[in-house]
Amino acid sequence: MVIVIIINKKIDIMKWMKKRQLRRNKNKFKMVFFSLISLALVLGVAIFVFWIKGTTYKSKKEPEQSVVQVESKNNSNSDSSSSKQVIYPTIYITGASGGVEPSDWLVDRILPIKNISAKKSLAIISNVNDKYKLEVKGKISEDNKFPLIEFGTKKGIISGALYSSALQKAMTYLTERYKVPWINLVGYSSGGTGAIYYMIDTANNSTFPPVNKYVSLEGEYNRGTNLQYGETLADILANGPSYKTPVYQYIADNYQKISSKTEMMFLEGDFDTEKQTDSAVPWADSFSIYHLLKKNGNEITTVLYSTQTSHSKAPKNPIVVKYIKNFIYGDS
């Protein structure tokens, strides 16, 4: 009887030891499990913090692209005008082809300019189909007081109204960033239409700087209208065209808004004397608004220059370059 009792006690002790070992194993497992969970949480928080810091640092870096799309800020009052760089830019406006290539041809041939600190600077393209959003390439250095700025539209246009709105967006971009007492304009082909419309449309708006000088390079103001029967170029210069398109009529109805202080030069190529054309724009068109501006009191020079260069190559013509360089910059 005694022996049986001892055996049963041994069996009970073994069961108790097994249960104790199982409890220890479970506790160790729980400790390892919770340790792993804690480590994962710490690593997760650390990764998140470093990601946030990395993102913040990246956002402060300057954009690496050479072309920057720009939306107008309309908050020019937030910057002190006294701290802005002062510039006197000349805007070279491309014609109906779009882009800035014709303007670039002209600018590259005008440089260098000896007597003033004038350099090539920005190329501005306005997307008229996307709220006139701007693509701006280049920069204006601190020593560039008279920057040469190329301007065009992303898609070619001929509408003076669209040109005007696009130019206004570009000028807003400039005046938000720089102090601009006045500007010069050089309008090539349909860009001439845009330049005149711009001067009319911004005449009573003090946020846009006045136009100091304007060059019309084979500009278009009456939709390519030729001389009418019995009409002469002398008649056009004295009284304007007998056939008036809506484009011309808009200018005729509003030319008095243009500042009489703006000095002007109208350049037109004598490419085909018999047909009186530069190969694309008739003389009767390019000079069609001369009498209006003369009546307005503007100092205006007309030049019919002899050339074998067609309208599309006028920005590359050395004669054109010499006239514009001397007129705008006093440098021949």
Steps between C-alpha positions, in 0.01 A plus 500: 500500500781734583676428177195591296467834669861591427463415133187713471681794662783467253252502217333814641835676532588421139166638380557818704851546358373456143226757558755739650730459199211564263412820686865613480509430126177695450637794694822497298299490177289794613812698590662431163174575316445835675868591455469444127180705485665788689805492272277507190311801636824687575637428154170608341501833684865560410440429131196732498694784666793470260261488203332821613835673544623382161185621329525842664861541397427401142220753470740781592740419219495715186326339199746324275301558180609786276137574408269608781124517467369807674165606635463869571512578874298820492662599830757753391419712804648231725853589387654838566548670162815663633669160532426396143760508226435788257486400133412670170416203277444481127240235410552334160163361388487208256246482217234245410741205496497476878798421721790743529728393214460814281554720805805294589645552151465876542629518856809292422590737214439818699748394768745615617392852589796718590372806682259350757474191722257309278502122474282216380293379794158335498299306245131515592233287332132544579252217454187685387301175519577448869414831668815659350724289724864600456809294432804706598855402413819684597569771756577869533839550665555786744726686255244474216317831524357495146408133445396373156194281554357269235124446500271270306192283530511122533268461202519746212227766503407811302243648737600838641270446798664167592847649456405788727374273778810281473730803519311631801560167678871520415527859621324409825762230550779758450352775719439255785872422506669818377454875509425596139478879439442451124537249219578491128308280257610348168207338319571273206223420249182406697698584812460860387122462523543368853730786600254769387206323664704470821577874502131576453373246754741600780494876441287581806649238730781636717619151596651464153813705423484749210649418161804716432574390140325276251637337185263348245696245297281426197200518732148404400210732587238450225504123441729508197279735298655624173452839337151534363425615144629854447661512843867590553746462785493880538124472559558238769757715680276807486157354570525130568352213299167520323424136590498457877500160669375453860862492620576837345168640620576406861825694478329793325237514775751487786836642381458814711551286811861437394744734669615777268838480676579160349761540227443270201672355194322305224732277296369342180694297243508593131521138389272537197472860381246424229260328739593733787550222752762349729387164350230441764370833635413779251643845560142624508446287810824567690457878459120498537499648854774757440254788454321411825817507708617817329168660589547373855819705530747212507848557365504240225750399230415286197770303321451309176828316471627325188546128557528162334396334825140381516263578788571176687875574510473869591623444862829373354546796267810712590320816382214432740742427784685827443182711498359341816829506688550868430138599569456308826850516647675784315760249391572442133 
